Short mmCIF file of N, CA, C and O in Angstrom, two decimals:
data_model
loop_
_atom_site.label_atom_id
_atom_site.label_comp_id
_atom_site.label_asym_id
_atom_site.label_seq_id
_atom_site.Cartn_x
_atom_site.Cartn_y
_atom_site.Cartn_z
N MET K 921 92.61 152.53 -18.15
CA MET K 921 91.17 152.06 -18.77
C MET K 921 90.22 152.30 -17.41
O MET K 921 90.64 152.02 -16.34
N ASN K 922 88.92 152.66 -17.85
CA ASN K 922 87.91 152.76 -16.52
C ASN K 922 87.78 151.49 -16.06
O ASN K 922 87.66 150.53 -16.81
N PRO K 923 87.68 151.54 -14.66
CA PRO K 923 87.51 150.06 -14.14
C PRO K 923 86.23 149.33 -14.48
O PRO K 923 86.26 148.17 -14.49
N TYR K 924 85.10 149.96 -14.58
CA TYR K 924 83.86 149.47 -15.04
C TYR K 924 83.86 148.75 -16.47
O TYR K 924 83.51 147.75 -16.75
N MET K 925 84.72 149.63 -17.28
CA MET K 925 84.62 149.24 -18.46
C MET K 925 85.63 147.98 -18.87
O MET K 925 85.42 147.03 -19.43
N LYS K 926 86.52 147.88 -17.91
CA LYS K 926 87.19 146.72 -17.91
C LYS K 926 86.64 145.65 -17.48
O LYS K 926 87.09 144.33 -18.11
N ILE K 927 85.68 145.56 -16.47
CA ILE K 927 84.91 144.63 -16.22
C ILE K 927 84.00 144.23 -17.34
O ILE K 927 83.59 142.94 -17.51
N ALA K 928 83.50 145.28 -18.10
CA ALA K 928 82.50 144.76 -19.14
C ALA K 928 83.34 144.22 -20.30
O ALA K 928 83.04 143.05 -20.79
N VAL K 929 84.64 144.48 -20.31
CA VAL K 929 85.45 143.77 -21.49
C VAL K 929 85.65 142.36 -20.98
O VAL K 929 85.59 141.45 -21.88
N GLU K 930 86.10 142.17 -19.70
CA GLU K 930 86.09 140.64 -19.09
C GLU K 930 84.88 139.87 -19.44
O GLU K 930 84.90 138.71 -19.76
N GLU K 931 83.76 140.56 -18.99
CA GLU K 931 82.42 139.91 -19.29
C GLU K 931 82.41 139.48 -20.89
O GLU K 931 81.89 138.45 -20.99
N ALA K 932 82.68 140.44 -21.88
CA ALA K 932 82.81 140.24 -23.18
C ALA K 932 83.58 139.02 -23.45
O ALA K 932 83.30 137.91 -24.17
N GLN K 933 84.90 138.98 -22.95
CA GLN K 933 85.86 137.89 -23.10
C GLN K 933 85.38 136.57 -22.55
O GLN K 933 85.54 135.45 -23.48
N ASN K 934 84.79 136.61 -21.57
CA ASN K 934 84.28 135.34 -20.98
C ASN K 934 83.15 134.64 -21.74
O ASN K 934 83.13 133.61 -21.99
N GLY K 935 82.29 135.49 -22.38
CA GLY K 935 81.32 135.14 -23.24
C GLY K 935 81.72 134.65 -24.50
O GLY K 935 81.26 133.36 -25.03
N ILE K 936 82.67 135.14 -25.24
CA ILE K 936 83.15 134.72 -26.47
C ILE K 936 83.91 133.56 -26.17
O ILE K 936 83.91 132.41 -27.03
N ARG K 937 84.83 133.41 -25.31
CA ARG K 937 85.74 132.13 -24.96
C ARG K 937 84.71 130.83 -24.74
O ARG K 937 85.17 129.83 -25.07
N ALA K 938 83.49 131.13 -24.18
CA ALA K 938 82.43 130.07 -23.79
C ALA K 938 81.67 129.89 -24.95
O ALA K 938 80.98 128.84 -24.90
N GLY K 939 81.82 130.59 -26.24
CA GLY K 939 81.11 130.22 -27.31
C GLY K 939 79.50 130.74 -27.08
O GLY K 939 78.61 130.17 -27.71
N HIS K 940 79.51 131.65 -26.13
CA HIS K 940 78.03 132.27 -26.01
C HIS K 940 77.35 133.22 -26.97
O HIS K 940 76.28 133.12 -27.04
N GLY K 941 78.40 133.87 -27.60
CA GLY K 941 77.95 134.92 -28.59
C GLY K 941 78.94 136.01 -29.14
O GLY K 941 80.10 135.79 -28.79
N GLY K 942 78.51 136.95 -29.32
CA GLY K 942 79.34 138.05 -29.89
C GLY K 942 80.19 138.75 -28.66
O GLY K 942 80.01 138.50 -27.53
N PRO K 943 81.06 139.79 -29.22
CA PRO K 943 81.96 140.41 -28.16
C PRO K 943 81.34 141.30 -27.44
O PRO K 943 81.96 142.58 -27.21
N PHE K 944 80.12 141.16 -26.57
CA PHE K 944 79.57 142.30 -26.13
C PHE K 944 79.34 141.92 -24.54
O PHE K 944 78.59 141.10 -24.16
N GLY K 945 79.91 142.84 -23.74
CA GLY K 945 79.81 142.61 -22.25
C GLY K 945 79.23 144.03 -21.68
O GLY K 945 79.72 144.92 -22.34
N CYS K 946 78.91 143.99 -20.49
CA CYS K 946 78.15 144.89 -20.02
C CYS K 946 78.01 144.89 -18.55
O CYS K 946 77.98 143.60 -17.81
N VAL K 947 78.45 146.04 -17.71
CA VAL K 947 77.99 146.29 -16.37
C VAL K 947 77.16 147.37 -16.15
O VAL K 947 77.42 148.37 -16.76
N ILE K 948 76.46 147.37 -15.26
CA ILE K 948 75.68 148.32 -14.63
C ILE K 948 76.00 148.74 -13.09
O ILE K 948 76.27 147.92 -12.31
N VAL K 949 76.12 150.04 -13.16
CA VAL K 949 76.80 150.58 -11.64
C VAL K 949 75.66 151.38 -11.08
O VAL K 949 75.12 152.42 -11.90
N LYS K 950 75.59 151.31 -9.82
CA LYS K 950 74.85 152.33 -9.08
C LYS K 950 75.50 152.72 -7.73
O LYS K 950 76.05 151.72 -6.93
N ASN K 951 75.95 153.93 -7.41
CA ASN K 951 76.59 154.41 -6.18
C ASN K 951 78.06 153.71 -6.11
O ASN K 951 78.31 153.21 -5.06
N ASN K 952 78.56 153.56 -7.10
CA ASN K 952 80.03 152.98 -7.26
C ASN K 952 79.89 151.66 -7.00
O ASN K 952 81.05 151.00 -6.55
N ALA K 953 78.99 151.00 -7.15
CA ALA K 953 78.87 149.41 -6.95
C ALA K 953 78.22 148.83 -8.19
O ALA K 953 77.25 149.28 -8.84
N ILE K 954 78.89 147.78 -8.61
CA ILE K 954 78.25 147.01 -9.79
C ILE K 954 76.98 146.30 -9.22
O ILE K 954 77.00 145.55 -8.17
N VAL K 955 75.85 146.44 -9.85
CA VAL K 955 74.64 146.05 -9.58
C VAL K 955 74.05 144.97 -10.66
O VAL K 955 73.14 144.24 -10.17
N GLY K 956 74.59 144.89 -11.78
CA GLY K 956 74.30 143.96 -12.70
C GLY K 956 75.58 143.85 -13.88
O GLY K 956 76.07 144.78 -13.91
N ARG K 957 75.50 142.84 -14.35
CA ARG K 957 76.49 142.42 -15.38
C ARG K 957 75.90 141.35 -16.09
O ARG K 957 74.95 140.52 -15.95
N GLY K 958 76.46 141.34 -17.36
CA GLY K 958 75.98 140.30 -18.48
C GLY K 958 76.68 140.50 -19.76
O GLY K 958 77.72 141.39 -19.81
N HIS K 959 76.85 139.32 -20.48
CA HIS K 959 77.24 139.20 -21.71
C HIS K 959 76.43 138.71 -22.85
O HIS K 959 75.52 138.13 -22.29
N ASN K 960 76.86 138.84 -24.05
CA ASN K 960 75.85 138.31 -25.08
C ASN K 960 75.88 136.83 -24.90
O ASN K 960 76.59 136.15 -24.72
N GLN K 961 74.50 136.48 -24.99
CA GLN K 961 74.06 134.83 -24.84
C GLN K 961 73.13 134.43 -25.96
O GLN K 961 72.44 133.40 -25.67
N VAL K 962 73.15 135.18 -27.09
CA VAL K 962 72.40 134.83 -28.24
C VAL K 962 72.59 133.41 -28.45
O VAL K 962 71.68 132.58 -28.83
N VAL K 963 73.81 133.00 -28.84
CA VAL K 963 74.10 131.76 -29.37
C VAL K 963 73.80 130.76 -28.24
O VAL K 963 73.13 129.56 -28.43
N LEU K 964 74.18 130.80 -27.09
CA LEU K 964 74.09 129.85 -25.98
C LEU K 964 72.39 129.62 -25.83
O LEU K 964 72.19 128.67 -25.62
N LEU K 965 71.53 130.63 -25.70
CA LEU K 965 70.16 130.55 -25.38
C LEU K 965 69.40 130.49 -26.65
O LEU K 965 68.21 130.50 -26.60
N ASN K 966 69.94 130.58 -28.11
CA ASN K 966 69.24 130.69 -29.00
C ASN K 966 67.99 131.66 -29.03
O ASN K 966 66.97 131.42 -29.29
N ASP K 967 68.42 132.78 -28.61
CA ASP K 967 67.30 133.94 -28.35
C ASP K 967 68.23 135.18 -28.64
O ASP K 967 69.19 135.75 -28.37
N PRO K 968 67.54 135.90 -29.73
CA PRO K 968 68.31 136.92 -30.42
C PRO K 968 68.16 138.48 -29.46
O PRO K 968 68.66 139.38 -29.69
N THR K 969 67.46 138.24 -28.56
CA THR K 969 67.33 139.37 -27.41
C THR K 969 68.37 139.27 -26.29
O THR K 969 68.48 140.22 -25.59
N CYS K 970 69.15 138.11 -26.17
CA CYS K 970 69.82 138.07 -25.21
C CYS K 970 71.35 138.77 -25.48
O CYS K 970 72.45 138.21 -25.21
N HIS K 971 71.20 139.90 -25.80
CA HIS K 971 72.25 140.92 -26.00
C HIS K 971 73.13 141.17 -24.44
O HIS K 971 72.47 141.13 -23.49
N GLY K 972 74.15 141.51 -24.37
CA GLY K 972 74.91 141.97 -23.27
C GLY K 972 74.27 143.00 -22.33
O GLY K 972 74.03 142.66 -21.10
N GLU K 973 73.69 144.04 -22.77
CA GLU K 973 72.96 144.94 -22.22
C GLU K 973 71.70 144.51 -21.59
O GLU K 973 71.29 144.61 -20.46
N MET K 974 71.15 143.61 -22.29
CA MET K 974 69.68 143.09 -21.92
C MET K 974 69.89 142.10 -20.70
O MET K 974 69.31 142.19 -19.78
N MET K 975 71.14 141.40 -20.67
CA MET K 975 71.39 140.37 -19.66
C MET K 975 71.85 141.40 -18.47
O MET K 975 71.21 140.78 -17.31
N ALA K 976 72.73 142.12 -18.68
CA ALA K 976 72.95 142.92 -17.49
C ALA K 976 71.83 143.80 -16.74
O ALA K 976 71.56 143.83 -15.32
N ILE K 977 70.83 144.32 -17.65
CA ILE K 977 69.62 144.94 -17.35
C ILE K 977 68.78 143.99 -16.39
O ILE K 977 68.28 144.21 -15.26
N HIS K 978 68.54 142.83 -16.69
CA HIS K 978 67.93 141.56 -16.21
C HIS K 978 68.64 141.54 -14.66
O HIS K 978 67.91 141.30 -13.68
N ASP K 979 69.93 141.34 -14.73
CA ASP K 979 70.55 141.04 -13.45
C ASP K 979 70.57 142.14 -12.72
O ASP K 979 70.25 141.92 -11.35
N ALA K 980 70.54 143.21 -13.03
CA ALA K 980 70.64 144.51 -12.11
C ALA K 980 68.98 144.54 -11.57
O ALA K 980 68.87 144.96 -10.46
N CYS K 981 67.99 144.46 -12.29
CA CYS K 981 66.67 144.40 -11.90
C CYS K 981 66.37 143.29 -10.55
O CYS K 981 65.75 143.60 -9.78
N ARG K 982 67.01 142.21 -11.18
CA ARG K 982 67.00 141.17 -9.97
C ARG K 982 67.57 141.57 -8.68
O ARG K 982 67.23 141.44 -7.53
N SER K 983 68.70 142.12 -8.91
CA SER K 983 69.69 142.35 -7.73
C SER K 983 69.05 143.48 -6.86
O SER K 983 69.15 143.52 -5.67
N LEU K 984 68.39 144.38 -7.48
CA LEU K 984 67.84 145.65 -6.74
C LEU K 984 66.47 145.24 -6.52
O LEU K 984 65.75 146.10 -5.73
N GLY K 985 65.84 144.23 -7.21
CA GLY K 985 64.40 144.03 -6.64
C GLY K 985 63.41 145.12 -7.28
O GLY K 985 62.55 145.33 -6.62
N THR K 986 63.79 145.63 -8.57
CA THR K 986 62.98 146.69 -9.24
C THR K 986 63.19 146.80 -10.65
O THR K 986 64.20 146.20 -11.16
N PHE K 987 62.33 147.20 -11.26
CA PHE K 987 62.33 147.17 -12.75
C PHE K 987 62.85 149.02 -13.25
O PHE K 987 63.25 149.09 -14.21
N ASP K 988 62.94 149.79 -12.17
CA ASP K 988 63.45 151.08 -12.35
C ASP K 988 64.89 151.25 -11.89
O ASP K 988 65.10 151.04 -10.81
N LEU K 989 65.68 151.38 -13.04
CA LEU K 989 67.28 151.42 -12.51
C LEU K 989 67.68 152.86 -12.66
O LEU K 989 68.88 153.23 -12.85
N SER K 990 66.93 153.81 -12.22
CA SER K 990 67.21 155.39 -12.12
C SER K 990 68.39 155.28 -11.17
O SER K 990 68.61 154.56 -10.28
N GLY K 991 69.25 156.30 -11.56
CA GLY K 991 70.54 156.48 -10.89
C GLY K 991 71.78 155.49 -11.27
O GLY K 991 72.91 155.70 -10.90
N CYS K 992 71.41 154.70 -12.06
CA CYS K 992 72.37 153.68 -12.55
C CYS K 992 73.15 154.10 -13.98
O CYS K 992 72.47 154.83 -14.69
N ASP K 993 74.29 153.75 -14.22
CA ASP K 993 75.03 154.00 -15.31
C ASP K 993 75.50 152.68 -16.00
O ASP K 993 75.62 151.64 -15.10
N LEU K 994 75.52 152.46 -17.26
CA LEU K 994 75.77 151.35 -18.09
C LEU K 994 77.06 151.48 -18.69
O LEU K 994 77.50 152.55 -19.38
N TYR K 995 77.91 150.53 -18.58
CA TYR K 995 79.12 150.43 -19.47
C TYR K 995 79.15 149.28 -20.32
O TYR K 995 79.02 148.01 -19.75
N THR K 996 79.31 149.32 -21.59
CA THR K 996 79.14 148.30 -22.38
C THR K 996 80.41 148.53 -23.65
O THR K 996 80.73 149.43 -23.87
N THR K 997 80.84 147.25 -24.09
CA THR K 997 81.84 147.17 -24.98
C THR K 997 81.52 147.76 -26.31
O THR K 997 82.26 147.94 -27.15
N ALA K 998 80.25 147.89 -26.55
CA ALA K 998 79.88 148.42 -28.07
C ALA K 998 78.83 149.17 -27.92
O ALA K 998 77.71 149.18 -26.86
N GLU K 999 78.44 150.25 -28.80
CA GLU K 999 77.18 151.16 -28.96
C GLU K 999 76.01 150.27 -28.90
O GLU K 999 75.86 149.37 -29.70
N PRO K 1000 75.14 150.43 -27.86
CA PRO K 1000 73.80 149.65 -28.03
C PRO K 1000 73.06 149.75 -29.28
O PRO K 1000 73.05 150.67 -29.73
N CYS K 1001 72.39 148.55 -29.72
CA CYS K 1001 71.36 148.75 -30.76
C CYS K 1001 70.20 149.18 -30.10
O CYS K 1001 70.07 149.39 -29.19
N PRO K 1002 69.54 149.54 -31.32
CA PRO K 1002 67.94 150.01 -30.84
C PRO K 1002 67.31 149.50 -29.82
O PRO K 1002 66.58 149.84 -29.04
N MET K 1003 67.27 147.79 -30.07
CA MET K 1003 66.52 147.25 -28.74
C MET K 1003 67.17 147.52 -27.39
O MET K 1003 66.40 147.65 -26.62
N CYS K 1004 68.53 147.42 -27.43
CA CYS K 1004 69.06 147.73 -26.09
C CYS K 1004 68.93 149.09 -25.70
O CYS K 1004 68.52 149.43 -24.48
N LEU K 1005 69.09 149.96 -26.67
CA LEU K 1005 68.59 151.44 -26.33
C LEU K 1005 67.29 151.45 -25.65
O LEU K 1005 66.93 152.25 -24.87
N GLY K 1006 66.31 150.86 -26.22
CA GLY K 1006 64.79 151.15 -25.88
C GLY K 1006 64.76 150.51 -24.46
O GLY K 1006 64.11 150.97 -23.55
N ALA K 1007 65.63 149.32 -23.95
CA ALA K 1007 65.46 148.62 -22.79
C ALA K 1007 66.23 149.64 -21.81
O ALA K 1007 65.62 149.95 -20.72
N VAL K 1008 67.09 150.36 -22.16
CA VAL K 1008 67.94 151.42 -21.49
C VAL K 1008 66.94 152.44 -20.99
O VAL K 1008 66.81 152.85 -19.89
N ARG K 1009 66.21 152.75 -22.06
CA ARG K 1009 65.20 153.91 -21.70
C ARG K 1009 64.16 153.43 -20.61
O ARG K 1009 63.71 154.45 -19.95
N TRP K 1010 63.56 152.39 -21.12
CA TRP K 1010 62.56 151.81 -20.21
C TRP K 1010 62.99 151.67 -18.95
O TRP K 1010 62.26 151.79 -17.61
N ALA K 1011 64.34 151.30 -18.69
CA ALA K 1011 64.72 150.91 -17.35
C ALA K 1011 65.27 152.23 -16.58
O ALA K 1011 65.50 152.33 -15.31
N ASN K 1012 65.21 153.44 -17.22
CA ASN K 1012 65.74 154.92 -16.85
C ASN K 1012 66.99 154.78 -16.43
O ASN K 1012 67.35 155.47 -15.44
N ILE K 1013 67.92 154.21 -17.09
CA ILE K 1013 69.36 154.18 -16.82
C ILE K 1013 69.92 155.70 -17.01
O ILE K 1013 69.23 156.20 -18.23
N ARG K 1014 70.55 156.35 -16.27
CA ARG K 1014 70.87 157.66 -16.50
C ARG K 1014 72.09 157.92 -17.44
O ARG K 1014 71.80 158.96 -18.36
N LYS K 1015 73.02 157.03 -17.66
CA LYS K 1015 74.22 157.19 -18.78
C LYS K 1015 74.52 155.92 -19.14
O LYS K 1015 74.84 155.04 -18.62
N VAL K 1016 74.79 156.00 -20.63
CA VAL K 1016 75.73 154.90 -20.96
C VAL K 1016 76.86 155.33 -21.63
O VAL K 1016 76.96 156.42 -22.39
N TYR K 1017 77.96 154.47 -21.32
CA TYR K 1017 79.31 154.60 -21.86
C TYR K 1017 79.49 153.39 -22.72
O TYR K 1017 79.34 152.17 -22.20
N TYR K 1018 79.97 153.52 -23.89
CA TYR K 1018 80.24 152.40 -24.85
C TYR K 1018 81.78 152.70 -25.56
O TYR K 1018 82.22 153.51 -25.48
N GLY K 1019 82.38 151.47 -25.50
CA GLY K 1019 83.64 151.41 -26.22
C GLY K 1019 83.51 151.55 -27.78
O GLY K 1019 83.83 152.53 -28.32
N CYS K 1020 83.22 150.41 -28.53
CA CYS K 1020 83.19 150.40 -30.01
C CYS K 1020 81.82 151.09 -30.41
O CYS K 1020 80.69 150.86 -29.89
N ASN K 1021 82.03 151.76 -31.61
CA ASN K 1021 80.82 152.34 -32.18
C ASN K 1021 80.15 151.41 -33.27
O ASN K 1021 80.71 150.34 -33.55
N ILE K 1022 79.10 151.77 -34.02
CA ILE K 1022 78.35 151.23 -34.87
C ILE K 1022 79.20 150.57 -36.13
O ILE K 1022 79.18 149.52 -36.36
N SER K 1023 80.02 151.53 -36.34
CA SER K 1023 80.97 151.09 -37.61
C SER K 1023 81.91 150.06 -37.30
O SER K 1023 82.16 149.19 -38.13
N ASP K 1024 82.29 150.05 -35.94
CA ASP K 1024 83.08 148.86 -35.51
C ASP K 1024 82.34 147.79 -35.41
O ASP K 1024 83.00 146.62 -35.74
N THR K 1025 81.29 147.78 -34.91
CA THR K 1025 80.68 146.19 -35.07
C THR K 1025 80.21 145.94 -36.39
O THR K 1025 80.37 144.70 -36.75
N ASP K 1026 80.14 146.81 -37.42
CA ASP K 1026 79.85 146.34 -38.82
C ASP K 1026 80.97 145.73 -39.30
O ASP K 1026 80.90 145.01 -40.24
N ALA K 1027 82.11 146.42 -39.06
CA ALA K 1027 83.37 145.92 -39.44
C ALA K 1027 83.69 144.47 -39.25
O ALA K 1027 84.41 143.53 -39.92
N ILE K 1028 83.07 143.92 -38.13
CA ILE K 1028 83.12 142.60 -37.69
C ILE K 1028 82.01 141.56 -37.95
O ILE K 1028 82.05 140.41 -37.74
N GLY K 1029 81.03 142.17 -38.91
CA GLY K 1029 80.03 141.34 -39.31
C GLY K 1029 78.79 141.31 -38.72
O GLY K 1029 78.05 140.81 -39.05
N PHE K 1030 78.44 142.34 -37.63
CA PHE K 1030 77.18 142.64 -37.21
C PHE K 1030 76.53 143.73 -37.87
O PHE K 1030 77.07 144.62 -38.59
N ARG K 1031 75.16 143.67 -38.03
CA ARG K 1031 74.43 144.46 -39.08
C ARG K 1031 73.63 145.52 -38.31
O ARG K 1031 72.70 145.86 -38.71
N ASP K 1032 74.28 145.90 -37.12
CA ASP K 1032 73.39 147.11 -36.29
C ASP K 1032 73.04 148.32 -37.18
O ASP K 1032 71.99 148.85 -37.05
N LYS K 1033 73.89 148.80 -38.07
CA LYS K 1033 73.63 149.70 -39.21
C LYS K 1033 72.19 149.74 -39.71
O LYS K 1033 71.50 150.86 -39.65
N VAL K 1034 71.75 148.59 -40.19
CA VAL K 1034 70.57 148.65 -40.81
C VAL K 1034 69.40 148.89 -40.03
O VAL K 1034 68.43 149.38 -40.38
N PHE K 1035 69.59 148.78 -38.59
CA PHE K 1035 68.32 149.05 -37.75
C PHE K 1035 68.29 150.45 -37.46
O PHE K 1035 67.25 151.00 -37.01
N PHE K 1036 69.40 151.14 -37.66
CA PHE K 1036 69.44 152.74 -37.45
C PHE K 1036 68.99 153.51 -38.75
O PHE K 1036 68.66 154.44 -38.67
N SER K 1037 68.98 152.73 -39.78
CA SER K 1037 68.86 153.54 -41.01
C SER K 1037 67.50 152.84 -41.88
O SER K 1037 67.29 153.47 -42.93
N SER K 1038 66.98 151.89 -41.70
CA SER K 1038 66.03 151.29 -42.21
C SER K 1038 64.47 151.88 -41.97
O SER K 1038 64.39 152.32 -40.99
N SER K 1039 63.86 151.77 -42.99
CA SER K 1039 62.50 152.10 -42.72
C SER K 1039 61.60 150.71 -42.53
O SER K 1039 62.00 149.85 -43.13
N TRP K 1040 60.62 150.67 -41.65
CA TRP K 1040 59.89 149.58 -41.45
C TRP K 1040 58.66 149.30 -42.24
O TRP K 1040 57.86 150.06 -42.00
N ASP K 1041 58.67 148.46 -43.12
CA ASP K 1041 57.57 148.25 -44.16
C ASP K 1041 56.76 146.89 -43.86
O ASP K 1041 56.07 146.46 -44.53
N PHE K 1042 57.16 146.07 -42.87
CA PHE K 1042 56.54 145.00 -42.39
C PHE K 1042 55.52 144.95 -41.12
O PHE K 1042 55.28 143.85 -40.74
N SER K 1043 55.10 146.00 -40.98
CA SER K 1043 54.14 146.23 -39.83
C SER K 1043 52.71 146.94 -40.14
O SER K 1043 53.09 147.86 -41.10
N GLU K 1044 51.88 146.53 -39.79
CA GLU K 1044 50.27 147.36 -39.86
C GLU K 1044 49.60 146.93 -38.66
O GLU K 1044 49.59 145.95 -38.07
N GLU K 1045 48.53 148.08 -38.62
CA GLU K 1045 47.75 147.93 -37.39
C GLU K 1045 46.61 147.03 -37.81
O GLU K 1045 46.24 146.82 -38.93
N LEU K 1046 46.28 146.02 -36.68
CA LEU K 1046 45.16 145.06 -36.82
C LEU K 1046 44.45 144.98 -35.55
O LEU K 1046 45.17 144.70 -34.37
N ASP K 1047 43.23 145.05 -35.52
CA ASP K 1047 42.28 144.42 -34.43
C ASP K 1047 42.52 145.70 -33.23
O ASP K 1047 42.48 145.07 -32.24
N ARG K 1048 42.55 146.77 -33.66
CA ARG K 1048 42.94 147.89 -32.58
C ARG K 1048 41.80 147.99 -31.61
O ARG K 1048 42.31 147.95 -30.30
N SER K 1049 40.54 147.74 -31.73
CA SER K 1049 39.58 148.05 -30.92
C SER K 1049 39.64 146.98 -29.88
O SER K 1049 39.30 147.20 -28.59
N GLU K 1050 39.89 145.69 -30.24
CA GLU K 1050 39.84 144.68 -29.30
C GLU K 1050 41.06 144.91 -28.44
O GLU K 1050 41.18 144.31 -27.27
N CYS K 1051 42.21 145.38 -29.00
CA CYS K 1051 43.45 145.44 -28.03
C CYS K 1051 43.25 146.75 -27.17
O CYS K 1051 43.73 146.46 -26.01
N LEU K 1052 42.68 147.86 -27.60
CA LEU K 1052 42.25 148.72 -26.71
C LEU K 1052 41.36 148.41 -25.35
O LEU K 1052 41.46 148.90 -24.45
N GLU K 1053 40.49 147.26 -25.59
CA GLU K 1053 39.93 146.79 -24.39
C GLU K 1053 40.72 146.24 -23.37
O GLU K 1053 40.63 146.56 -22.11
N VAL K 1054 41.92 145.60 -23.97
CA VAL K 1054 42.83 145.15 -22.99
C VAL K 1054 43.62 146.21 -22.11
O VAL K 1054 43.85 146.20 -20.84
N PHE K 1055 43.78 147.23 -23.04
CA PHE K 1055 44.49 148.48 -22.47
C PHE K 1055 43.29 149.23 -21.18
O PHE K 1055 43.81 149.72 -20.16
N ARG K 1056 42.18 149.12 -21.75
CA ARG K 1056 41.19 149.85 -20.77
C ARG K 1056 41.26 148.81 -19.40
O ARG K 1056 41.17 149.37 -18.07
N GLU K 1057 41.12 147.63 -19.49
CA GLU K 1057 41.16 146.65 -18.72
C GLU K 1057 42.33 146.98 -17.62
O GLU K 1057 42.43 146.88 -16.24
N TYR K 1058 43.40 146.93 -18.14
CA TYR K 1058 44.81 147.40 -17.39
C TYR K 1058 44.62 148.48 -16.85
O TYR K 1058 45.08 148.75 -15.51
N GLN K 1059 44.22 149.62 -17.40
CA GLN K 1059 43.88 150.95 -16.56
C GLN K 1059 43.13 150.79 -15.45
O GLN K 1059 43.53 151.31 -14.42
N GLN K 1060 42.13 150.24 -15.64
CA GLN K 1060 41.07 149.86 -14.40
C GLN K 1060 41.83 149.29 -13.27
O GLN K 1060 41.74 149.59 -12.25
N LEU K 1061 42.43 148.24 -13.54
CA LEU K 1061 43.27 147.47 -12.55
C LEU K 1061 44.30 148.17 -12.11
O LEU K 1061 44.56 148.10 -10.75
N LYS K 1062 45.15 148.96 -12.80
CA LYS K 1062 46.05 149.69 -12.13
C LYS K 1062 45.57 150.85 -11.46
O LYS K 1062 46.15 151.01 -10.41
N ASN K 1063 44.55 151.46 -11.56
CA ASN K 1063 43.99 152.29 -10.79
C ASN K 1063 43.29 151.68 -9.42
O ASN K 1063 43.47 152.01 -8.32
N GLN K 1064 42.75 150.35 -9.47
CA GLN K 1064 42.45 149.69 -8.51
C GLN K 1064 43.47 149.37 -7.44
O GLN K 1064 43.45 149.30 -6.23
N LYS K 1065 44.52 148.73 -8.24
CA LYS K 1065 45.81 148.10 -7.33
C LYS K 1065 46.50 149.09 -6.96
O LYS K 1065 47.71 148.94 -6.31
N ASN K 1066 46.73 150.39 -7.73
CA ASN K 1066 47.64 151.42 -7.65
C ASN K 1066 49.19 150.88 -7.99
O ASN K 1066 50.02 150.90 -7.01
N TYR K 1067 49.31 150.21 -9.00
CA TYR K 1067 50.68 149.99 -9.43
C TYR K 1067 51.02 150.54 -10.88
O TYR K 1067 50.60 151.21 -11.63
#
């Protein structure tokens, strides 16, 4: 077994044994060193965004002092959901290795498949011009502060 995946599995086991949430553990590696780790804490924190990957990304960002995880690889016990994939992309993570696939998570009662196959009929644009003002302000501040 891959040593990093082994640690991701241990993270998942620690989380489920503590009653924190589902069997999802994750580690993030940079230059052959673990820089972040996490497990599902949805139940513990009453927060649907606290997936193992999200917790590991938070940990890695704190550890490295940056929101840019370029050069990092992520090891997780299950194929990331769309939310976690989005976070992986925003963090610039180089590669994702996963153990179980979406069908495996479906088989134990998680509904990840619907997020990959559903059309979204519950959103609509509202007050765009007012929101664009905030975007313009951000762009001006960004240009002044160079961030």
